[in-house]
Amino acid sequence: MKYYEINEETARRAHEMMSFRDYPENQATNEYRAAVDEAAALVEKRKKAVSPYYHGKLDALLDTYARKLADWTNAYNRNGASCPSVMVCGPANFPTRKKERQNARESALWQEYNAIKDILRKIEQVGTGPVDLADPHAGEILADQLQKLTSRLAHVKALNSYYRKHQTFKGFPDLTAEAAADMDRSFEELKARAPYVTKPFPDYELTSLRGKIKRVQAHISELEALKAQSEQPQEDTEFDGSRIVRNATENRLQILFDDIPDADTRQALKSHGFRWSPRNQAWQRQLTRNAEYDAQKILNLEV
């Protein structure tokens, strides 16, 4: 983690423009570092919950937050030092227009601050979406998800069956007497509010679990196909002025143009989910059969 420099002299002048009290030594730096430390703690917490594949992204987000917060802090203090409070300098010859400009700038700065705080939300969301099949740990993650979902489905089905037979959760294996009593009480309260409820775990919840299991199984099949493709990679497809690259390492179908494609082609690429990657200098999307089909259709190749 890297801290960026805070201009303490500007911070002191900004403080003196607004207050008669002495400026606490290194106050701006200390407040800035405390905020960055909180963000660093959030990153470390997130790292424990996600695959190492995402750790580099988390570190990059933390560095962006630390840099932008330092820039913002210095800009805020420069603005604060640009015009005194009327209570400090008095009303005589007070620079009203300058104060108005300062206030307008402060309002804009707070909007920028909200955007910087949004980086913390991005940190919290890293790794919460679908598993990226380019992740070297994708197989382990998907296998773990499948095992947990399958176990959950078997567990709730067994609970439904046990309750239907005994009309209580007491005595169900792996449930303590206290937990069983809590579940009995909660289900009785639910039936009192909704008499049509006949089972602790309704059909829609089981259907939802089965749907999640099917999606994870589909991802596993896709990952296995991707692995097979990487072991026997398909050759690049050359066409007039460009080529299609099947990048199994990054799980991306990439279209590389010799020249910038025309506006209609760019619009067609965007509408079919392709995005420009400055790093790879290619239009790309996830490597799937649909991506292959769409690419050939957009480029008027044989499908």
Short mmCIF file of C-alpha atoms in Angstrom, two decimals:
data_model
loop_
_atom_site.label_atom_id
_atom_site.label_comp_id
_atom_site.label_asym_id
_atom_site.label_seq_id
_atom_site.Cartn_x
_atom_site.Cartn_y
_atom_site.Cartn_z
CA MET A 1 0.00 0.00 0.00
CA LYS A 2 1.24 3.45 -0.93
CA TYR A 3 0.33 6.75 0.67
CA TYR A 4 0.46 9.86 -1.49
CA GLU A 5 1.69 13.25 -0.30
CA ILE A 6 -0.63 15.71 1.39
CA ASN A 7 0.40 19.37 1.28
CA GLU A 8 0.33 20.29 4.96
CA GLU A 9 1.16 23.96 4.35
CA THR A 10 -1.92 24.37 2.13
CA ALA A 11 -4.00 22.46 4.67
CA ARG A 12 -2.83 24.80 7.43
CA ARG A 13 -3.66 27.91 5.36
CA ALA A 14 -7.11 26.53 4.54
CA HIS A 15 -7.71 25.94 8.24
CA GLU A 16 -6.62 29.48 9.13
CA MET A 17 -9.02 30.91 6.54
CA MET A 18 -11.91 29.35 8.44
CA SER A 19 -10.89 29.22 12.11
CA PHE A 20 -9.05 31.11 14.84
CA ARG A 21 -7.91 27.87 16.45
CA ASP A 22 -4.42 26.49 15.97
CA TYR A 23 -4.02 23.90 13.24
CA PRO A 24 -3.25 20.44 14.71
CA GLU A 25 0.07 19.20 13.38
CA ASN A 26 -0.28 16.90 10.34
CA GLN A 27 -4.06 16.84 10.70
CA ALA A 28 -4.78 16.55 6.96
CA THR A 29 -2.18 13.82 6.48
CA ASN A 30 -3.42 11.86 9.48
CA GLU A 31 -7.04 12.04 8.32
CA TYR A 32 -6.05 11.01 4.79
CA ARG A 33 -3.97 8.05 5.99
CA ALA A 34 -6.73 6.89 8.32
CA ALA A 35 -9.14 6.80 5.36
CA VAL A 36 -6.63 4.87 3.23
CA ASP A 37 -6.03 2.44 6.11
CA GLU A 38 -9.77 1.74 6.26
CA ALA A 39 -9.80 1.06 2.52
CA ALA A 40 -6.76 -1.24 2.91
CA ALA A 41 -8.55 -3.19 5.64
CA LEU A 42 -11.55 -3.56 3.32
CA VAL A 43 -9.27 -4.88 0.56
CA GLU A 44 -7.66 -7.42 2.89
CA LYS A 45 -11.09 -8.60 4.00
CA ARG A 46 -12.18 -8.96 0.38
CA LYS A 47 -9.02 -10.86 -0.53
CA LYS A 48 -9.89 -13.51 2.04
CA ALA A 49 -13.28 -13.99 0.41
CA VAL A 50 -12.26 -14.18 -3.26
CA SER A 51 -9.90 -16.06 -5.53
CA PRO A 52 -6.27 -14.84 -5.76
CA TYR A 53 -7.14 -14.08 -9.39
CA TYR A 54 -8.82 -10.88 -8.16
CA HIS A 55 -6.08 -9.76 -5.76
CA GLY A 56 -4.27 -7.67 -8.37
CA LYS A 57 -7.49 -5.86 -9.23
CA LEU A 58 -8.12 -5.15 -5.55
CA ASP A 59 -4.60 -3.75 -5.12
CA ALA A 60 -5.09 -1.55 -8.18
CA LEU A 61 -8.40 -0.21 -6.84
CA LEU A 62 -6.77 0.56 -3.48
CA ASP A 63 -3.95 2.46 -5.16
CA THR A 64 -6.45 4.41 -7.28
CA TYR A 65 -8.42 5.29 -4.16
CA ALA A 66 -5.29 6.44 -2.27
CA ARG A 67 -4.06 8.55 -5.20
CA LYS A 68 -7.40 10.16 -6.00
CA LEU A 69 -8.17 10.87 -2.36
CA ALA A 70 -4.79 12.60 -1.96
CA ASP A 71 -5.41 14.67 -5.11
CA TRP A 72 -8.87 15.56 -3.86
CA THR A 73 -7.62 16.49 -0.37
CA ASN A 74 -5.00 18.84 -1.82
CA ALA A 75 -7.51 20.37 -4.24
CA TYR A 76 -10.03 20.86 -1.42
CA ASN A 77 -7.46 22.59 0.74
CA ARG A 78 -6.27 24.80 -2.14
CA ASN A 79 -9.83 25.91 -2.64
CA GLY A 80 -10.27 26.48 1.09
CA ALA A 81 -7.13 28.62 1.16
CA SER A 82 -8.31 30.78 -1.75
CA CYS A 83 -10.74 32.95 0.23
CA PRO A 84 -11.27 33.57 3.96
CA SER A 85 -14.46 33.28 5.93
CA VAL A 86 -16.25 36.56 6.62
CA MET A 87 -15.91 35.77 10.34
CA VAL A 88 -12.14 35.68 9.99
CA CYS A 89 -11.52 38.75 7.82
CA GLY A 90 -14.61 40.81 8.67
CA PRO A 91 -17.34 42.22 6.38
CA ALA A 92 -15.41 45.30 5.22
CA ASN A 93 -14.38 44.94 1.56
CA PHE A 94 -15.26 41.26 1.68
CA PRO A 95 -14.57 39.59 -1.75
CA THR A 96 -18.12 38.39 -2.35
CA ARG A 97 -17.64 37.19 -5.93
CA LYS A 98 -14.47 35.34 -5.04
CA LYS A 99 -16.34 33.65 -2.21
CA GLU A 100 -19.11 32.63 -4.62
CA ARG A 101 -16.55 31.03 -6.92
CA GLN A 102 -15.00 29.24 -3.96
CA ASN A 103 -18.39 27.90 -2.87
CA ALA A 104 -19.17 26.70 -6.39
CA ARG A 105 -15.84 24.93 -6.58
CA GLU A 106 -16.44 23.32 -3.18
CA SER A 107 -19.78 21.98 -4.40
CA ALA A 108 -18.06 20.43 -7.43
CA LEU A 109 -15.34 18.98 -5.20
CA TRP A 110 -17.90 17.18 -3.05
CA GLN A 111 -19.33 15.57 -6.17
CA GLU A 112 -15.82 14.38 -7.02
CA TYR A 113 -15.48 13.06 -3.47
CA ASN A 114 -18.62 10.95 -3.89
CA ALA A 115 -17.11 9.41 -7.02
CA ILE A 116 -13.94 8.57 -5.08
CA LYS A 117 -15.98 6.97 -2.29
CA ASP A 118 -17.65 4.86 -4.97
CA ILE A 119 -14.32 3.05 -5.39
CA LEU A 120 -14.97 1.47 -1.98
CA ARG A 121 -18.23 0.04 -3.33
CA LYS A 122 -16.33 -1.38 -6.30
CA ILE A 123 -13.87 -3.03 -3.90
CA GLU A 124 -16.75 -4.67 -2.03
CA GLN A 125 -18.19 -6.02 -5.30
CA VAL A 126 -14.98 -7.55 -6.69
CA GLY A 127 -15.47 -11.27 -7.16
CA THR A 128 -19.20 -11.23 -6.38
CA GLY A 129 -20.37 -11.74 -9.97
CA PRO A 130 -20.25 -14.88 -12.11
CA VAL A 131 -17.00 -16.84 -12.00
CA ASP A 132 -14.56 -15.62 -14.64
CA LEU A 133 -13.53 -18.73 -16.56
CA ALA A 134 -10.13 -17.15 -17.20
CA ASP A 135 -9.44 -17.42 -13.46
CA PRO A 136 -6.88 -20.22 -12.90
CA HIS A 137 -8.93 -21.20 -9.83
CA ALA A 138 -12.27 -21.24 -11.72
CA GLY A 139 -12.50 -25.04 -11.60
CA GLU A 140 -12.05 -25.15 -7.83
CA ILE A 141 -14.52 -22.31 -7.27
CA LEU A 142 -17.20 -23.87 -9.48
CA ALA A 143 -16.72 -27.31 -7.89
CA ASP A 144 -17.12 -25.73 -4.44
CA GLN A 145 -20.25 -23.86 -5.55
CA LEU A 146 -21.75 -27.04 -7.00
CA GLN A 147 -21.02 -29.03 -3.84
CA LYS A 148 -22.62 -26.39 -1.59
CA LEU A 149 -25.71 -26.00 -3.78
CA THR A 150 -26.18 -29.75 -4.11
CA SER A 151 -25.83 -30.20 -0.36
CA ARG A 152 -28.27 -27.36 0.29
CA LEU A 153 -30.86 -28.89 -2.05
CA ALA A 154 -30.55 -32.31 -0.40
CA HIS A 155 -30.78 -30.70 3.06
CA VAL A 156 -33.97 -28.72 2.44
CA LYS A 157 -35.63 -31.69 0.71
CA ALA A 158 -34.81 -33.84 3.74
CA LEU A 159 -36.20 -31.17 6.08
CA ASN A 160 -39.44 -30.99 4.11
CA SER A 161 -39.77 -34.77 4.15
CA TYR A 162 -39.04 -35.00 7.89
CA TYR A 163 -41.52 -32.25 8.78
CA ARG A 164 -44.24 -33.78 6.59
CA LYS A 165 -43.86 -37.05 8.50
CA HIS A 166 -43.38 -35.73 12.05
CA GLN A 167 -44.89 -32.20 11.96
CA THR A 168 -41.83 -30.98 13.82
CA PHE A 169 -38.13 -30.46 13.23
CA LYS A 170 -37.25 -32.01 16.59
CA GLY A 171 -35.12 -35.09 16.16
CA PHE A 172 -33.86 -34.14 12.71
CA PRO A 173 -30.22 -35.24 12.33
CA ASP A 174 -27.62 -32.48 12.76
CA LEU A 175 -30.17 -30.08 14.29
CA THR A 176 -29.78 -29.14 17.95
CA ALA A 177 -32.91 -29.14 20.09
CA GLU A 178 -32.69 -25.36 20.31
CA ALA A 179 -32.35 -24.89 16.56
CA ALA A 180 -35.23 -27.31 15.92
CA ALA A 181 -37.46 -25.44 18.38
CA ASP A 182 -36.61 -22.11 16.69
CA MET A 183 -37.49 -23.56 13.29
CA ASP A 184 -40.76 -24.99 14.63
CA ARG A 185 -41.69 -21.63 16.07
CA SER A 186 -40.79 -19.71 12.91
CA PHE A 187 -42.75 -22.07 10.67
CA GLU A 188 -45.82 -21.98 12.91
CA GLU A 189 -45.73 -18.17 12.82
CA LEU A 190 -45.46 -18.29 9.03
CA LYS A 191 -48.45 -20.65 8.74
CA ALA A 192 -50.48 -18.36 11.00
CA ARG A 193 -49.84 -15.45 8.59
CA ALA A 194 -50.16 -17.57 5.43
CA PRO A 195 -52.36 -20.65 6.00
CA TYR A 196 -51.78 -21.81 2.40
CA VAL A 197 -48.14 -22.63 3.23
CA THR A 198 -47.83 -26.41 3.61
CA LYS A 199 -44.09 -27.06 3.71
CA PRO A 200 -41.15 -25.30 5.35
CA PHE A 201 -39.30 -24.86 2.06
CA PRO A 202 -41.70 -24.09 -0.82
CA ASP A 203 -41.38 -25.47 -4.32
CA TYR A 204 -40.11 -22.18 -5.76
CA GLU A 205 -37.09 -22.29 -3.43
CA LEU A 206 -36.24 -25.81 -4.57
CA THR A 207 -36.73 -24.76 -8.21
CA SER A 208 -34.37 -21.83 -7.65
CA LEU A 209 -31.71 -24.11 -6.19
CA ARG A 210 -32.05 -26.54 -9.11
CA GLY A 211 -31.68 -23.64 -11.53
CA LYS A 212 -28.50 -22.47 -9.81
CA ILE A 213 -27.11 -26.01 -9.92
CA LYS A 214 -27.80 -26.24 -13.66
CA ARG A 215 -26.07 -22.91 -14.28
CA VAL A 216 -22.98 -23.96 -12.34
CA GLN A 217 -22.92 -27.29 -14.20
CA ALA A 218 -23.14 -25.39 -17.50
CA HIS A 219 -20.20 -23.20 -16.44
CA ILE A 220 -18.20 -26.32 -15.57
CA SER A 221 -18.96 -27.82 -18.99
CA GLU A 222 -17.96 -24.55 -20.63
CA LEU A 223 -14.72 -24.49 -18.66
CA GLU A 224 -13.93 -28.07 -19.68
CA ALA A 225 -14.58 -27.19 -23.33
CA LEU A 226 -12.37 -24.14 -22.98
CA LYS A 227 -9.60 -26.26 -21.47
CA ALA A 228 -9.86 -28.75 -24.35
CA GLN A 229 -9.73 -25.90 -26.82
CA SER A 230 -6.63 -24.44 -25.18
CA GLU A 231 -4.92 -27.84 -25.45
CA GLN A 232 -5.83 -28.03 -29.14
CA PRO A 233 -6.27 -24.37 -30.09
CA GLN A 234 -8.22 -23.53 -33.21
CA GLU A 235 -6.23 -21.58 -35.77
CA ASP A 236 -6.82 -17.87 -36.19
CA THR A 237 -9.28 -16.93 -38.91
CA GLU A 238 -7.77 -14.54 -41.41
CA PHE A 239 -10.01 -12.24 -43.44
CA ASP A 240 -9.55 -9.15 -45.52
CA GLY A 241 -7.68 -6.62 -43.42
CA SER A 242 -7.98 -8.37 -40.08
CA ARG A 243 -8.24 -11.67 -38.19
CA ILE A 244 -10.23 -13.46 -35.50
CA VAL A 245 -8.15 -14.74 -32.58
CA ARG A 246 -9.42 -17.38 -30.16
CA ASN A 247 -7.53 -16.45 -27.02
CA ALA A 248 -8.15 -19.39 -24.70
CA THR A 249 -5.71 -18.03 -22.11
CA GLU A 250 -7.87 -14.99 -21.48
CA ASN A 251 -11.14 -16.72 -22.47
CA ARG A 252 -11.79 -14.08 -25.12
CA LEU A 253 -12.72 -14.11 -28.78
CA GLN A 254 -10.76 -11.20 -30.24
CA ILE A 255 -11.13 -9.37 -33.55
CA LEU A 256 -8.00 -7.50 -34.64
CA PHE A 257 -8.42 -4.95 -37.43
CA ASP A 258 -5.53 -3.58 -39.47
CA ASP A 259 -7.37 -0.24 -39.66
CA ILE A 260 -10.10 1.35 -37.57
CA PRO A 261 -13.41 -0.26 -38.64
CA ASP A 262 -16.16 1.99 -39.98
CA ALA A 263 -18.93 3.36 -37.73
CA ASP A 264 -21.50 0.73 -38.78
CA THR A 265 -19.09 -2.12 -37.97
CA ARG A 266 -18.22 -0.59 -34.60
CA GLN A 267 -21.91 -0.20 -33.77
CA ALA A 268 -22.59 -3.81 -34.78
CA LEU A 269 -19.72 -5.00 -32.57
CA LYS A 270 -21.03 -3.05 -29.58
CA SER A 271 -24.61 -4.25 -30.08
CA HIS A 272 -23.38 -7.87 -30.06
CA GLY A 273 -21.42 -7.49 -26.81
CA PHE A 274 -17.93 -6.82 -28.16
CA ARG A 275 -15.88 -4.19 -26.33
CA TRP A 276 -12.66 -2.46 -27.30
CA SER A 277 -9.63 -3.55 -25.25
CA PRO A 278 -6.83 -0.96 -25.38
CA ARG A 279 -4.46 -3.46 -23.73
CA ASN A 280 -5.01 -6.10 -26.41
CA GLN A 281 -5.75 -3.64 -29.23
CA ALA A 282 -8.75 -5.79 -30.11
CA TRP A 283 -12.53 -5.93 -30.04
CA GLN A 284 -13.36 -8.83 -27.76
CA ARG A 285 -15.96 -10.70 -25.71
CA GLN A 286 -16.08 -13.99 -23.83
CA LEU A 287 -15.01 -16.97 -25.91
CA THR A 288 -18.25 -18.85 -26.63
CA ARG A 289 -19.99 -20.42 -29.62
CA ASN A 290 -22.37 -17.47 -29.75
CA ALA A 291 -19.43 -15.06 -29.87
CA GLU A 292 -17.97 -17.05 -32.78
CA TYR A 293 -21.30 -16.95 -34.62
CA ASP A 294 -21.81 -13.22 -34.03
CA ALA A 295 -18.26 -12.35 -35.12
CA GLN A 296 -18.63 -14.19 -38.42
CA LYS A 297 -22.05 -12.63 -38.99
CA ILE A 298 -20.80 -9.08 -38.32
CA LEU A 299 -17.82 -9.60 -40.65
CA ASN A 300 -19.95 -11.20 -43.37
CA LEU A 301 -18.02 -14.47 -43.18
CA GLU A 302 -19.57 -17.88 -43.75
CA VAL A 303 -21.50 -19.04 -40.69
#
